[in-house]
Amino acid sequence: MAFNECANTAQRFELVQEFYDPTYMYFKNHEVSSLNELLEKEPGKKPSIIKRMKEELMKMLDKSVIKHSIVHHVLYQFMVHADPASKSEMIEAVRDVVPEILHTKDGSRVGMHCVWYGTLKDRKSIIKSMKTFVTKIAMEEHGHMVLLALFHCFDDTVFLEKHIIKELINHLVKISENSGEKKKIDRKGKEVTHREKKEETDGEEGVKKDEDEKTKTDETDREEQDNKCRRDLLPEFLQNIHAKRVLIYLLNPKDLHYIQPDVINILKQGDDNSTSKKDPEIRQSELKAVIVGPLLNLIASNIERFYTNNAFCLFTIVILQHTVGNRRNAFKAIADLVAEPYTPENKNIHPIEHSGSHFMYKKLIVQDKDESKDDVKFSEVLIETVPQMVFKSWMECNRGAFLLVSCLKQEYRLLSQELRKN
């Protein structure tokens, strides 16, 4: 706690000095504030410092203190400055405890160094040690970077699929299987089942003709509350930006929506490793082939449930942007959302008027003109699914009208011709 939150740079260096030389246990060096400065000032001490660090760290690997951030810091400094032989020896000792140190920045950097400069056996041991923890690691601010490092340089994509990606896919499948369980809240704040909700809806339809303006307002408020409950149901995994970055990296490691330049620059530090032999393009295409199907199924199964969540809509756009072929089911699920006409009564829940889903439709239509290799376009599925009268209803709302204008401006003739018929 003190090392992380209270100590400044100079104080942190004083706390770790005894890892460098026994004399520093009693006589602190106040002239420098980092190991880099110490080695620059006294380069002749580097072999003895590295030896001392290795001896002290080896004593801690089998103890609970391995989880402490001060140990992670010293480990990272060792990985940066150690000679190849000492580094290999340390990687072999650390590889089985990598999941225990990924919760800190220095710990995750140690894990990345183990991935970059470890042997094939070391890498496989690291991957096996992550069993049952992959989903949790993917959601960690620092830990997910080790997964990206594995995707970036580990050649055996079949092994990755079996031990890492399969666990992610299984979690996505569970999310999709639960997509039908839409929890609703009644007026008293009590959760009601689908059957109870249906009976309540049927009862409301029976007296709808006699409702006055105030009752209609109450119904609108209740719809907004249900809509909010639906948004709140977005699973934590899909809310987590780091987990989504891991999934998108498998699709396209250069996507700037989720893979920022600083992340790419960090991963490039491992490009000079001697273990990776496979062409990066081939490796990336193999990883993409594994994750495409589950991500498209995730969209098809959950878009009706989460279209009111702006982040999920952006996630959907990026997935569909980087996949080609086999997208019809996902497109159909998205088009089905707007198959019903827009009316003043459903304005609060209609996807065409919601900011996030409206942006999603607009981007998907724009993407049609940029994709020449695909055998199906979103515009085609939209025309097949949405009746002509529904397109007319879009003119009654602001965002719907703008979407129609955007459609008419597209170079895709089939869509613009169909709209002009109306």
Short mmCIF file of C-alpha atoms in Angstrom, two decimals:
data_model
loop_
_atom_site.label_atom_id
_atom_site.label_comp_id
_atom_site.label_asym_id
_atom_site.label_seq_id
_atom_site.Cartn_x
_atom_site.Cartn_y
_atom_site.Cartn_z
CA MET A 1 0.00 0.00 0.00
CA ALA A 2 2.75 2.46 0.99
CA PHE A 3 4.83 1.57 -2.07
CA ASN A 4 1.93 2.17 -4.47
CA GLU A 5 0.00 5.08 -3.05
CA CYS A 6 2.21 6.99 -0.62
CA ALA A 7 5.84 6.79 -1.71
CA ASN A 8 7.32 9.07 -4.35
CA THR A 9 9.93 7.96 -6.88
CA ALA A 10 12.92 8.51 -4.59
CA GLN A 11 11.22 6.79 -1.66
CA ARG A 12 10.26 3.80 -3.78
CA PHE A 13 13.85 3.43 -4.88
CA GLU A 14 14.99 3.44 -1.26
CA LEU A 15 12.53 0.65 -0.47
CA VAL A 16 13.89 -1.62 -3.21
CA GLN A 17 17.61 -0.83 -2.87
CA GLU A 18 18.29 -3.83 -0.67
CA PHE A 19 17.40 -6.04 -3.65
CA TYR A 20 20.43 -4.59 -5.45
CA ASP A 21 23.16 -4.88 -2.83
CA PRO A 22 23.29 -6.02 0.83
CA THR A 23 25.03 -2.80 1.87
CA TYR A 24 21.94 -0.82 0.86
CA MET A 25 20.06 -2.45 3.73
CA TYR A 26 21.93 -0.12 6.08
CA PHE A 27 23.39 2.60 3.85
CA LYS A 28 20.91 3.99 1.33
CA ASN A 29 22.07 5.65 -1.87
CA HIS A 30 20.39 9.06 -2.02
CA GLU A 31 22.28 10.29 -5.08
CA VAL A 32 20.11 8.42 -7.59
CA SER A 33 16.39 7.70 -7.79
CA SER A 34 16.20 4.68 -10.08
CA LEU A 35 18.08 1.57 -11.11
CA ASN A 36 18.75 3.10 -14.52
CA GLU A 37 20.56 6.02 -12.93
CA LEU A 38 22.48 3.70 -10.61
CA LEU A 39 23.72 1.56 -13.49
CA GLU A 40 24.65 4.63 -15.53
CA LYS A 41 26.67 6.00 -12.63
CA GLU A 42 28.28 2.69 -11.64
CA PRO A 43 28.11 0.33 -14.66
CA GLY A 44 30.70 -1.98 -13.12
CA LYS A 45 28.20 -3.03 -10.46
CA LYS A 46 25.66 -4.37 -12.95
CA PRO A 47 26.72 -8.07 -12.82
CA SER A 48 26.65 -8.14 -9.02
CA ILE A 49 23.33 -6.26 -8.89
CA ILE A 50 21.70 -8.65 -11.36
CA LYS A 51 23.03 -11.63 -9.43
CA ARG A 52 21.73 -10.23 -6.14
CA MET A 53 18.30 -9.48 -7.64
CA LYS A 54 18.02 -12.99 -9.04
CA GLU A 55 18.93 -14.59 -5.72
CA GLU A 56 16.42 -12.52 -3.76
CA LEU A 57 13.62 -12.94 -6.29
CA MET A 58 14.06 -16.69 -6.49
CA LYS A 59 13.41 -16.89 -2.75
CA MET A 60 10.03 -15.18 -3.17
CA LEU A 61 8.50 -17.05 -6.10
CA ASP A 62 6.99 -19.81 -3.96
CA LYS A 63 5.65 -17.44 -1.31
CA SER A 64 2.54 -15.29 -1.04
CA VAL A 65 4.64 -12.12 -1.32
CA ILE A 66 4.82 -12.74 -5.07
CA LYS A 67 1.46 -10.94 -5.27
CA HIS A 68 2.86 -7.70 -3.83
CA SER A 69 3.49 -4.80 -6.18
CA ILE A 70 6.97 -4.07 -4.80
CA VAL A 71 8.07 -7.54 -5.89
CA HIS A 72 6.53 -6.96 -9.34
CA HIS A 73 8.51 -3.75 -9.65
CA VAL A 74 11.80 -5.48 -8.89
CA LEU A 75 10.92 -8.34 -11.24
CA TYR A 76 10.24 -5.91 -14.06
CA GLN A 77 13.51 -4.07 -13.45
CA PHE A 78 15.30 -7.41 -13.55
CA MET A 79 13.65 -8.35 -16.87
CA VAL A 80 14.69 -5.03 -18.39
CA HIS A 81 18.35 -5.11 -17.32
CA ALA A 82 19.26 -8.80 -17.01
CA ASP A 83 21.42 -10.63 -19.52
CA PRO A 84 19.66 -13.21 -21.74
CA ALA A 85 20.84 -16.21 -19.71
CA SER A 86 19.66 -14.78 -16.38
CA LYS A 87 16.41 -13.63 -17.95
CA SER A 88 15.71 -17.11 -19.35
CA GLU A 89 16.34 -18.64 -15.95
CA MET A 90 13.95 -16.20 -14.30
CA ILE A 91 11.26 -16.74 -16.96
CA GLU A 92 11.39 -20.48 -16.35
CA ALA A 93 10.89 -19.86 -12.63
CA VAL A 94 8.11 -17.28 -13.06
CA ARG A 95 6.07 -18.83 -15.87
CA ASP A 96 3.73 -20.84 -13.62
CA VAL A 97 2.82 -17.87 -11.40
CA VAL A 98 2.21 -15.30 -14.14
CA PRO A 99 -1.58 -15.12 -13.48
CA GLU A 100 -0.82 -14.09 -9.88
CA ILE A 101 1.10 -10.96 -10.87
CA LEU A 102 -1.01 -9.57 -13.72
CA HIS A 103 -3.07 -7.20 -11.58
CA THR A 104 -0.35 -4.52 -11.55
CA LYS A 105 1.29 -2.62 -14.38
CA ASP A 106 4.77 -3.89 -13.55
CA GLY A 107 3.44 -7.42 -13.11
CA SER A 108 1.77 -7.39 -16.51
CA ARG A 109 4.99 -6.12 -18.09
CA VAL A 110 6.81 -9.04 -16.49
CA GLY A 111 4.24 -11.38 -18.00
CA MET A 112 4.72 -9.79 -21.41
CA HIS A 113 8.50 -10.20 -21.17
CA CYS A 114 7.96 -13.86 -20.30
CA VAL A 115 5.82 -14.23 -23.42
CA TRP A 116 8.20 -12.33 -25.66
CA TYR A 117 11.51 -13.85 -24.60
CA GLY A 118 10.46 -17.23 -23.26
CA THR A 119 10.87 -20.48 -25.13
CA LEU A 120 7.96 -22.34 -26.69
CA LYS A 121 7.76 -24.45 -23.53
CA ASP A 122 7.67 -21.32 -21.38
CA ARG A 123 4.87 -19.82 -23.46
CA LYS A 124 2.77 -22.97 -23.28
CA SER A 125 3.25 -23.15 -19.51
CA ILE A 126 2.08 -19.54 -19.18
CA ILE A 127 -1.00 -20.29 -21.27
CA LYS A 128 -1.86 -23.41 -19.27
CA SER A 129 -1.47 -21.50 -16.01
CA MET A 130 -4.27 -19.16 -17.13
CA LYS A 131 -6.84 -21.95 -17.25
CA THR A 132 -10.21 -20.83 -15.80
CA PHE A 133 -8.85 -17.29 -15.34
CA VAL A 134 -8.92 -16.12 -18.96
CA THR A 135 -12.18 -14.19 -18.72
CA LYS A 136 -11.05 -12.44 -15.55
CA ILE A 137 -7.64 -11.61 -17.04
CA ALA A 138 -9.30 -10.20 -20.17
CA MET A 139 -11.22 -7.73 -18.00
CA GLU A 140 -8.20 -6.47 -16.06
CA GLU A 141 -6.69 -3.11 -16.92
CA HIS A 142 -3.15 -4.46 -17.01
CA GLY A 143 -3.65 -8.22 -17.27
CA HIS A 144 -5.37 -8.12 -20.65
CA MET A 145 -2.14 -6.83 -22.20
CA VAL A 146 -0.53 -10.24 -21.64
CA LEU A 147 -3.32 -11.84 -23.69
CA LEU A 148 -2.66 -9.34 -26.46
CA ALA A 149 1.05 -10.18 -26.30
CA LEU A 150 0.20 -13.86 -26.74
CA PHE A 151 -2.03 -13.12 -29.72
CA HIS A 152 0.72 -10.91 -31.14
CA CYS A 153 3.58 -13.39 -31.13
CA PHE A 154 2.52 -16.96 -30.25
CA ASP A 155 2.60 -19.07 -33.40
CA ASP A 156 0.57 -22.11 -32.33
CA THR A 157 -2.91 -20.69 -32.87
CA VAL A 158 -4.49 -24.13 -32.37
CA PHE A 159 -3.02 -24.25 -28.87
CA LEU A 160 -4.24 -20.70 -28.24
CA GLU A 161 -7.71 -21.62 -29.42
CA LYS A 162 -7.86 -24.65 -27.14
CA HIS A 163 -6.65 -22.99 -23.94
CA ILE A 164 -7.41 -19.26 -24.27
CA ILE A 165 -9.88 -18.40 -27.01
CA LYS A 166 -12.19 -21.32 -26.25
CA GLU A 167 -12.73 -19.99 -22.75
CA LEU A 168 -13.63 -16.57 -24.14
CA ILE A 169 -15.99 -18.15 -26.66
CA ASN A 170 -17.70 -20.22 -23.96
CA HIS A 171 -18.34 -17.05 -22.01
CA LEU A 172 -19.85 -15.39 -25.09
CA VAL A 173 -22.07 -18.43 -25.61
CA LYS A 174 -23.35 -18.15 -22.04
CA ILE A 175 -24.21 -14.51 -22.64
CA SER A 176 -26.12 -15.45 -25.79
CA GLU A 177 -27.95 -18.29 -24.05
CA ASN A 178 -29.15 -15.87 -21.40
CA SER A 179 -30.28 -13.30 -23.97
CA GLY A 180 -33.89 -14.46 -23.76
CA GLU A 181 -34.10 -13.87 -20.02
CA LYS A 182 -35.20 -10.24 -20.14
CA LYS A 183 -35.96 -9.13 -16.63
CA LYS A 184 -38.77 -6.63 -16.37
CA ILE A 185 -39.84 -4.50 -13.45
CA ASP A 186 -43.46 -3.82 -12.60
CA ARG A 187 -44.81 -0.56 -11.21
CA LYS A 188 -43.93 -1.61 -7.66
CA GLY A 189 -40.34 -2.38 -8.62
CA LYS A 190 -40.91 -6.14 -8.49
CA GLU A 191 -39.37 -8.41 -11.09
CA VAL A 192 -42.00 -10.18 -13.23
CA THR A 193 -41.64 -13.22 -15.45
CA HIS A 194 -42.22 -13.26 -19.20
CA ARG A 195 -45.60 -14.96 -18.71
CA GLU A 196 -46.70 -12.44 -16.10
CA LYS A 197 -45.57 -9.64 -18.38
CA LYS A 198 -47.60 -11.09 -21.25
CA GLU A 199 -50.73 -11.36 -19.08
CA GLU A 200 -50.24 -7.80 -17.91
CA THR A 201 -49.83 -6.62 -21.50
CA ASP A 202 -52.96 -8.50 -22.61
CA GLY A 203 -54.90 -6.89 -19.79
CA GLU A 204 -53.67 -3.46 -20.73
CA GLU A 205 -54.68 -4.01 -24.35
CA GLY A 206 -58.22 -4.84 -23.23
CA VAL A 207 -58.73 -1.47 -21.61
CA LYS A 208 -56.49 0.57 -23.87
CA LYS A 209 -59.41 2.16 -25.69
CA ASP A 210 -60.71 3.67 -22.46
CA GLU A 211 -57.42 5.09 -21.26
CA ASP A 212 -57.11 8.84 -21.04
CA GLU A 213 -54.07 10.98 -21.77
CA LYS A 214 -52.71 10.61 -18.25
CA THR A 215 -52.73 6.83 -18.46
CA LYS A 216 -50.88 6.98 -21.78
CA THR A 217 -48.25 9.11 -20.13
CA ASP A 218 -47.89 6.56 -17.34
CA GLU A 219 -47.48 3.81 -19.91
CA THR A 220 -44.76 5.79 -21.66
CA ASP A 221 -42.96 6.27 -18.36
CA ARG A 222 -43.18 2.55 -17.69
CA GLU A 223 -41.73 1.79 -21.13
CA GLU A 224 -38.84 4.11 -20.39
CA GLN A 225 -38.28 2.30 -17.09
CA ASP A 226 -38.32 -1.08 -18.86
CA ASN A 227 -35.95 0.35 -21.43
CA LYS A 228 -33.57 1.42 -18.67
CA CYS A 229 -33.75 -2.03 -17.08
CA ARG A 230 -32.82 -3.56 -20.42
CA ARG A 231 -29.75 -1.34 -20.67
CA ASP A 232 -28.71 -2.25 -17.15
CA LEU A 233 -28.72 -5.94 -18.09
CA LEU A 234 -25.63 -5.55 -20.29
CA PRO A 235 -23.22 -8.14 -18.87
CA GLU A 236 -20.13 -6.86 -17.13
CA PHE A 237 -17.91 -8.60 -19.67
CA LEU A 238 -19.46 -6.60 -22.54
CA GLN A 239 -19.27 -3.38 -20.55
CA ASN A 240 -15.56 -3.84 -19.95
CA ILE A 241 -13.42 -1.92 -22.45
CA HIS A 242 -10.43 -4.21 -21.90
CA ALA A 243 -12.43 -7.38 -22.63
CA LYS A 244 -13.79 -5.84 -25.81
CA ARG A 245 -10.26 -4.82 -26.80
CA VAL A 246 -9.17 -8.45 -26.47
CA LEU A 247 -12.00 -9.64 -28.72
CA ILE A 248 -11.47 -6.92 -31.32
CA TYR A 249 -7.73 -7.59 -31.37
CA LEU A 250 -8.48 -11.11 -32.54
CA LEU A 251 -10.51 -9.64 -35.39
CA ASN A 252 -8.23 -6.79 -36.37
CA PRO A 253 -5.17 -5.80 -34.30
CA LYS A 254 -5.06 -2.40 -36.02
CA ASP A 255 -8.59 -1.22 -35.22
CA LEU A 256 -8.21 2.26 -33.76
CA HIS A 257 -11.59 2.20 -32.01
CA TYR A 258 -10.24 -0.20 -29.40
CA ILE A 259 -6.52 -0.69 -30.16
CA GLN A 260 -4.86 2.66 -29.52
CA PRO A 261 -1.40 3.51 -30.94
CA ASP A 262 0.26 3.32 -27.51
CA VAL A 263 -1.00 -0.27 -27.13
CA ILE A 264 0.40 -1.16 -30.54
CA ASN A 265 3.75 0.42 -29.66
CA ILE A 266 3.99 -1.61 -26.45
CA LEU A 267 3.28 -4.86 -28.30
CA LYS A 268 5.89 -4.03 -30.94
CA GLN A 269 8.56 -4.28 -28.25
CA GLY A 270 8.31 -8.05 -28.58
CA ASP A 271 8.79 -8.15 -32.34
CA ASP A 272 12.50 -8.91 -31.99
CA ASN A 273 11.98 -12.19 -30.13
CA SER A 274 13.67 -15.29 -31.55
CA THR A 275 10.86 -17.76 -30.79
CA SER A 276 8.17 -16.49 -33.16
CA LYS A 277 8.63 -17.67 -36.74
CA LYS A 278 5.19 -17.47 -38.35
CA ASP A 279 4.20 -14.61 -40.64
CA PRO A 280 2.13 -12.14 -38.56
CA GLU A 281 -0.50 -11.88 -41.30
CA ILE A 282 -1.03 -15.64 -41.32
CA ARG A 283 -1.21 -15.75 -37.53
CA GLN A 284 -3.76 -12.95 -37.47
CA SER A 285 -5.94 -14.55 -40.15
CA GLU A 286 -5.99 -17.83 -38.22
CA LEU A 287 -7.05 -16.10 -35.01
CA LYS A 288 -9.71 -14.14 -36.86
CA ALA A 289 -11.19 -17.30 -38.35
CA VAL A 290 -11.66 -18.70 -34.84
CA ILE A 291 -13.46 -15.71 -33.32
CA VAL A 292 -15.60 -14.46 -36.23
CA GLY A 293 -18.43 -16.98 -35.84
CA PRO A 294 -18.93 -16.54 -32.07
CA LEU A 295 -18.91 -12.74 -32.37
CA LEU A 296 -21.50 -12.77 -35.15
CA ASN A 297 -23.65 -15.12 -33.09
CA LEU A 298 -23.27 -12.75 -30.14
CA ILE A 299 -24.71 -9.92 -32.23
CA ALA A 300 -27.54 -11.98 -33.68
CA SER A 301 -28.57 -13.25 -30.24
CA ASN A 302 -28.23 -10.04 -28.26
CA ILE A 303 -28.84 -7.01 -30.47
CA GLU A 304 -32.56 -6.96 -29.62
CA ARG A 305 -31.66 -6.91 -25.97
CA PHE A 306 -28.86 -4.35 -26.02
CA TYR A 307 -29.61 -1.99 -28.92
CA THR A 308 -30.26 0.80 -26.42
CA ASN A 309 -26.67 0.58 -25.19
CA ASN A 310 -24.45 2.92 -27.22
CA ALA A 311 -21.26 1.02 -26.40
CA PHE A 312 -22.73 -2.26 -27.61
CA CYS A 313 -23.88 -0.60 -30.84
CA LEU A 314 -20.34 0.65 -31.49
CA PHE A 315 -19.01 -2.80 -30.65
CA THR A 316 -21.43 -4.24 -33.21
CA ILE A 317 -20.32 -1.78 -35.90
CA VAL A 318 -16.65 -2.65 -35.41
CA ILE A 319 -17.30 -6.40 -35.50
CA LEU A 320 -19.31 -6.19 -38.71
CA GLN A 321 -16.73 -3.87 -40.23
CA HIS A 322 -13.97 -6.45 -39.86
CA THR A 323 -15.89 -9.57 -40.86
CA VAL A 324 -16.71 -10.71 -44.38
CA GLY A 325 -19.24 -13.40 -45.25
CA ASN A 326 -21.64 -15.29 -42.95
CA ARG A 327 -23.11 -12.02 -41.70
CA ARG A 328 -26.67 -12.48 -42.90
CA ASN A 329 -28.04 -13.69 -39.55
CA ALA A 330 -26.51 -10.73 -37.75
CA PHE A 331 -27.81 -8.32 -40.39
CA LYS A 332 -31.25 -9.92 -40.21
CA ALA A 333 -31.41 -9.53 -36.43
CA ILE A 334 -30.50 -5.85 -36.74
CA ALA A 335 -33.02 -5.27 -39.55
CA ASP A 336 -35.79 -7.01 -37.58
CA LEU A 337 -35.53 -4.30 -34.93
CA VAL A 338 -36.97 -1.71 -37.33
CA ALA A 339 -39.51 -3.94 -39.06
CA GLU A 340 -42.29 -2.26 -37.10
CA PRO A 341 -43.39 1.27 -38.13
CA TYR A 342 -42.35 4.26 -36.10
CA THR A 343 -45.27 5.79 -34.19
CA PRO A 344 -45.58 8.44 -31.49
CA GLU A 345 -46.49 5.65 -29.06
CA ASN A 346 -43.23 3.72 -29.54
CA LYS A 347 -40.93 6.69 -30.01
CA ASN A 348 -39.10 6.03 -26.75
CA ILE A 349 -38.16 2.46 -27.64
CA HIS A 350 -37.99 2.43 -31.43
CA PRO A 351 -34.39 1.78 -32.57
CA ILE A 352 -34.57 4.31 -35.39
CA GLU A 353 -34.93 7.16 -32.89
CA HIS A 354 -32.36 5.98 -30.36
CA SER A 355 -29.00 7.73 -30.76
CA GLY A 356 -26.78 4.65 -30.54
CA SER A 357 -28.79 2.31 -32.75
CA HIS A 358 -29.50 5.11 -35.25
CA PHE A 359 -25.75 5.65 -35.61
CA MET A 360 -25.31 1.89 -36.04
CA TYR A 361 -27.79 1.74 -38.94
CA LYS A 362 -26.19 4.73 -40.60
CA LYS A 363 -22.66 3.28 -40.39
CA LEU A 364 -23.74 -0.15 -41.63
CA ILE A 365 -25.36 1.40 -44.68
CA VAL A 366 -22.27 3.49 -45.38
CA GLN A 367 -20.05 0.41 -45.08
CA ASP A 368 -21.92 -1.32 -47.91
CA LYS A 369 -20.19 0.71 -50.60
CA ASP A 370 -16.73 -0.11 -49.19
CA GLU A 371 -17.10 -3.89 -49.18
CA SER A 372 -16.58 -5.61 -52.51
CA LYS A 373 -15.65 -9.10 -51.26
CA ASP A 374 -18.82 -9.75 -49.32
CA ASP A 375 -21.72 -11.71 -50.77
CA VAL A 376 -24.31 -9.97 -48.61
CA LYS A 377 -24.87 -6.33 -47.81
CA PHE A 378 -26.82 -4.83 -44.96
CA SER A 379 -28.87 -2.70 -47.35
CA GLU A 380 -30.12 -5.81 -49.14
CA VAL A 381 -31.19 -7.46 -45.90
CA LEU A 382 -32.82 -4.22 -44.76
CA ILE A 383 -34.90 -3.99 -47.93
CA GLU A 384 -35.91 -7.65 -47.68
CA THR A 385 -36.96 -7.30 -44.05
CA VAL A 386 -38.54 -3.85 -43.72
CA PRO A 387 -41.91 -3.20 -45.45
CA GLN A 388 -42.28 -0.12 -47.63
CA MET A 389 -44.77 1.49 -45.27
CA VAL A 390 -42.18 1.35 -42.48
CA PHE A 391 -39.72 3.44 -44.48
CA LYS A 392 -42.44 6.08 -44.84
CA SER A 393 -42.97 6.14 -41.08
CA TRP A 394 -39.34 7.13 -40.58
CA MET A 395 -40.13 10.57 -41.98
CA GLU A 396 -42.19 11.27 -38.88
CA CYS A 397 -39.14 11.42 -36.62
CA ASN A 398 -35.97 13.48 -36.72
CA ARG A 399 -33.34 10.75 -36.79
CA GLY A 400 -35.42 8.59 -39.11
CA ALA A 401 -35.61 11.40 -41.67
CA PHE A 402 -31.86 11.94 -41.53
CA LEU A 403 -31.29 8.21 -41.99
CA LEU A 404 -33.48 8.24 -45.10
CA VAL A 405 -31.49 11.14 -46.51
CA SER A 406 -28.28 9.26 -45.79
CA CYS A 407 -29.66 6.21 -47.60
CA LEU A 408 -30.61 8.24 -50.66
CA LYS A 409 -27.11 9.70 -50.86
CA GLN A 410 -25.44 6.30 -51.00
CA GLU A 411 -24.04 4.99 -54.25
CA TYR A 412 -25.71 1.64 -53.63
CA ARG A 413 -28.47 1.80 -56.26
CA LEU A 414 -30.75 -0.95 -54.97
CA LEU A 415 -31.33 0.85 -51.69
CA SER A 416 -31.88 4.31 -53.15
CA GLN A 417 -34.19 2.95 -55.87
CA GLU A 418 -36.30 1.08 -53.35
CA LEU A 419 -36.67 4.18 -51.20
CA ARG A 420 -37.63 6.36 -54.17
CA LYS A 421 -40.49 3.97 -54.96
CA ASN A 422 -42.06 5.06 -51.72
#
